[in-house]
Amino acid sequence: MVALASDEASLNKEHDHPRLMIVSSITGLLAGLPAAAAYGATKAFSVSLARALSLELESAGVSVTLLCPGATRTNFATVGKLERAVVWDLPLGVVMEAKDVAQQGVDAMMYGEEQRVPGILNRLLVDLAHSVLPDRFTMRFAQFTWNPWPKQIAFLGELLSGQESSTTTQTSDSEADL
């Protein structure tokens, strides 16, 4: 990534408004992601690289934009075997469509923004994580959202996603009379 960013920056210097976008994740902005430490670390590296290149290339007129999306509908969940993760059931547009994330990234780059976190709830999470919430809480929340619903509260995922309950309950004759 470093070599690519350096090469891209040198090629873009020939244009009127050279721009470079580095795509990371909100995971790179958080304290860490338990059970996916290497993933979180690579995303944190991308954040650090983008921020450093932003200053390094500023004098050459190169604009660097860091795009940090949250959960995005791609084949990521399938490839990573994360289809049952809690995050995919969260309401209010937490999970974004890839085309919307891409458009926000391009818009941010064209406006010369240094960083864009697509989605209001994703921005709120990042802002809270940096200003109010303890790192340990943020890491536990991230860990919860990237795992399947715990059996004890799996019904919440079914309610949020609008799916029929996959568990059947049996009632005894005495319970049915109540």
Short mmCIF file of C-alpha atoms in Angstrom, two decimals:
data_model
loop_
_atom_site.label_atom_id
_atom_site.label_comp_id
_atom_site.label_asym_id
_atom_site.label_seq_id
_atom_site.Cartn_x
_atom_site.Cartn_y
_atom_site.Cartn_z
CA MET A 1 0.00 0.00 0.00
CA VAL A 2 2.85 2.39 0.83
CA ALA A 3 4.54 1.88 -2.53
CA LEU A 4 1.24 2.24 -4.36
CA ALA A 5 0.40 5.46 -2.48
CA SER A 6 3.82 6.92 -3.23
CA ASP A 7 3.62 6.00 -6.92
CA GLU A 8 0.06 7.30 -7.21
CA ALA A 9 1.05 10.57 -5.57
CA SER A 10 3.98 11.10 -7.94
CA LEU A 11 1.79 10.35 -10.98
CA ASN A 12 -0.94 12.70 -9.84
CA LYS A 13 1.43 15.65 -9.40
CA GLU A 14 1.15 16.21 -13.14
CA HIS A 15 -2.59 17.01 -12.83
CA ASP A 16 -4.10 20.36 -11.82
CA HIS A 17 -5.66 19.04 -8.62
CA PRO A 18 -3.93 15.78 -7.71
CA ARG A 19 -5.89 13.61 -5.30
CA LEU A 20 -5.30 10.36 -3.47
CA MET A 21 -7.88 8.31 -1.57
CA ILE A 22 -6.99 5.66 0.98
CA VAL A 23 -9.81 3.36 2.06
CA SER A 24 -9.69 2.05 5.60
CA SER A 25 -12.58 1.32 7.99
CA ILE A 26 -14.12 2.77 11.13
CA THR A 27 -12.33 -0.17 12.76
CA GLY A 28 -9.07 1.68 12.07
CA LEU A 29 -10.34 4.67 14.03
CA LEU A 30 -11.34 2.61 17.08
CA ALA A 31 -9.17 1.23 19.85
CA GLY A 32 -9.16 -2.28 18.41
CA LEU A 33 -11.34 -5.21 17.38
CA PRO A 34 -11.07 -8.28 19.61
CA ALA A 35 -10.96 -11.55 17.66
CA ALA A 36 -9.86 -9.60 14.56
CA ALA A 37 -6.75 -7.86 15.87
CA ALA A 38 -4.78 -8.20 12.62
CA TYR A 39 -7.68 -6.74 10.61
CA GLY A 40 -7.99 -3.82 13.03
CA ALA A 41 -4.25 -3.22 12.99
CA THR A 42 -4.10 -3.09 9.18
CA LYS A 43 -6.95 -0.60 9.15
CA ALA A 44 -5.22 1.50 11.84
CA PHE A 45 -2.09 1.44 9.65
CA SER A 46 -4.14 2.78 6.73
CA VAL A 47 -5.41 5.61 8.93
CA SER A 48 -1.89 6.50 10.05
CA LEU A 49 -0.54 6.32 6.50
CA ALA A 50 -3.29 8.57 5.12
CA ARG A 51 -2.82 11.17 7.83
CA ALA A 52 0.96 11.23 7.40
CA LEU A 53 0.77 11.37 3.58
CA SER A 54 -1.75 14.19 3.85
CA LEU A 55 0.91 16.36 5.47
CA GLU A 56 3.85 15.02 3.46
CA LEU A 57 2.19 15.64 0.10
CA GLU A 58 0.49 18.91 1.00
CA SER A 59 3.44 21.02 -0.20
CA ALA A 60 3.29 19.23 -3.57
CA GLY A 61 -0.39 20.13 -3.86
CA VAL A 62 -1.61 16.55 -3.49
CA SER A 63 -4.84 16.15 -1.53
CA VAL A 64 -5.18 12.93 0.50
CA THR A 65 -8.61 11.71 1.61
CA LEU A 66 -9.13 8.92 4.13
CA LEU A 67 -12.40 7.00 3.66
CA CYS A 68 -13.49 5.02 6.74
CA PRO A 69 -16.76 3.19 6.04
CA GLY A 70 -18.58 1.01 8.50
CA ALA A 71 -20.46 -2.14 7.52
CA THR A 72 -21.06 -2.11 3.76
CA ARG A 73 -23.02 -4.57 1.65
CA THR A 74 -20.36 -6.39 -0.36
CA ASN A 75 -19.12 -9.98 -0.41
CA PHE A 76 -17.02 -9.18 2.70
CA ALA A 77 -19.45 -10.97 5.04
CA THR A 78 -19.58 -14.08 2.89
CA VAL A 79 -15.83 -14.31 2.38
CA GLY A 80 -15.19 -13.66 6.08
CA LYS A 81 -17.98 -16.02 7.18
CA LEU A 82 -19.68 -13.14 8.98
CA GLU A 83 -23.17 -13.39 7.46
CA ARG A 84 -24.74 -13.97 10.88
CA ALA A 85 -23.00 -11.05 12.59
CA VAL A 86 -25.21 -8.70 14.61
CA VAL A 87 -24.14 -5.68 12.55
CA TRP A 88 -26.09 -6.82 9.48
CA ASP A 89 -29.36 -6.66 11.49
CA LEU A 90 -28.87 -3.17 12.92
CA PRO A 91 -31.56 -0.67 11.88
CA LEU A 92 -31.46 2.94 10.69
CA GLY A 93 -29.08 2.56 7.79
CA VAL A 94 -26.06 1.43 9.78
CA VAL A 95 -25.22 -0.97 6.94
CA MET A 96 -24.63 1.04 3.79
CA GLU A 97 -24.78 0.14 0.13
CA ALA A 98 -21.39 0.00 -1.61
CA LYS A 99 -22.41 2.56 -4.26
CA ASP A 100 -23.38 5.06 -1.54
CA VAL A 101 -20.08 4.58 0.29
CA ALA A 102 -18.17 4.98 -2.97
CA GLN A 103 -20.09 8.15 -3.85
CA GLN A 104 -19.39 9.65 -0.44
CA GLY A 105 -15.71 8.80 -0.85
CA VAL A 106 -15.50 10.45 -4.26
CA ASP A 107 -17.41 13.50 -3.00
CA ALA A 108 -15.07 13.84 -0.01
CA MET A 109 -12.02 13.51 -2.25
CA MET A 110 -13.33 16.08 -4.72
CA TYR A 111 -14.05 18.53 -1.86
CA GLY A 112 -10.54 18.00 -0.49
CA GLU A 113 -11.72 16.52 2.80
CA GLU A 114 -9.03 14.78 4.82
CA GLN A 115 -11.39 12.18 6.28
CA ARG A 116 -14.91 10.91 5.65
CA VAL A 117 -16.87 8.42 7.74
CA PRO A 118 -19.99 7.62 5.68
CA GLY A 119 -23.27 7.35 7.56
CA ILE A 120 -24.58 9.43 10.44
CA LEU A 121 -24.60 6.55 12.93
CA ASN A 122 -21.06 5.54 11.96
CA ARG A 123 -19.87 9.13 12.51
CA LEU A 124 -21.68 9.22 15.84
CA LEU A 125 -20.02 5.98 16.92
CA VAL A 126 -16.57 7.29 16.00
CA ASP A 127 -17.20 10.64 17.71
CA LEU A 128 -18.48 8.94 20.88
CA ALA A 129 -15.62 6.46 20.85
CA HIS A 130 -13.08 9.28 20.75
CA SER A 131 -14.69 11.69 23.16
CA VAL A 132 -16.91 9.89 25.65
CA LEU A 133 -16.73 6.11 25.70
CA PRO A 134 -13.87 4.19 27.28
CA ASP A 135 -11.77 2.19 24.79
CA ARG A 136 -12.65 -1.07 26.50
CA PHE A 137 -16.39 -0.43 26.03
CA THR A 138 -15.89 0.49 22.37
CA MET A 139 -13.88 -2.68 21.75
CA ARG A 140 -16.53 -4.84 23.46
CA PHE A 141 -19.28 -3.20 21.40
CA ALA A 142 -17.34 -3.82 18.18
CA GLN A 143 -16.72 -7.41 19.24
CA PHE A 144 -20.46 -7.89 19.92
CA THR A 145 -21.55 -6.47 16.56
CA TRP A 146 -19.17 -8.63 14.52
CA ASN A 147 -20.31 -11.90 16.08
CA PRO A 148 -23.60 -13.82 15.74
CA TRP A 149 -26.41 -12.90 18.10
CA PRO A 150 -25.97 -14.70 21.42
CA LYS A 151 -28.56 -17.46 21.77
CA GLN A 152 -30.14 -15.73 24.75
CA ILE A 153 -31.11 -12.68 22.68
CA ALA A 154 -31.22 -14.09 19.14
CA PHE A 155 -34.87 -13.03 18.92
CA LEU A 156 -33.70 -9.38 18.78
CA GLY A 157 -31.86 -10.05 15.54
CA GLU A 158 -34.94 -11.72 14.11
CA LEU A 159 -37.10 -8.75 15.13
CA LEU A 160 -34.69 -6.20 13.70
CA SER A 161 -34.25 -8.03 10.41
CA GLY A 162 -37.99 -8.79 10.08
CA GLN A 163 -37.40 -12.55 9.86
CA GLU A 164 -39.73 -15.16 11.28
CA SER A 165 -38.48 -16.75 14.47
CA SER A 166 -36.38 -19.79 13.68
CA THR A 167 -36.99 -21.25 17.12
CA THR A 168 -40.18 -23.05 17.90
CA THR A 169 -41.53 -23.15 21.39
CA GLN A 170 -43.50 -25.97 22.81
CA THR A 171 -46.07 -25.34 25.44
CA SER A 172 -47.37 -27.85 27.88
CA ASP A 173 -51.11 -28.29 28.38
CA SER A 174 -50.90 -26.38 31.65
CA GLU A 175 -49.10 -23.46 30.00
CA ALA A 176 -51.61 -23.34 27.16
CA ASP A 177 -54.46 -22.94 29.66
CA LEU A 178 -52.88 -19.81 31.12
#
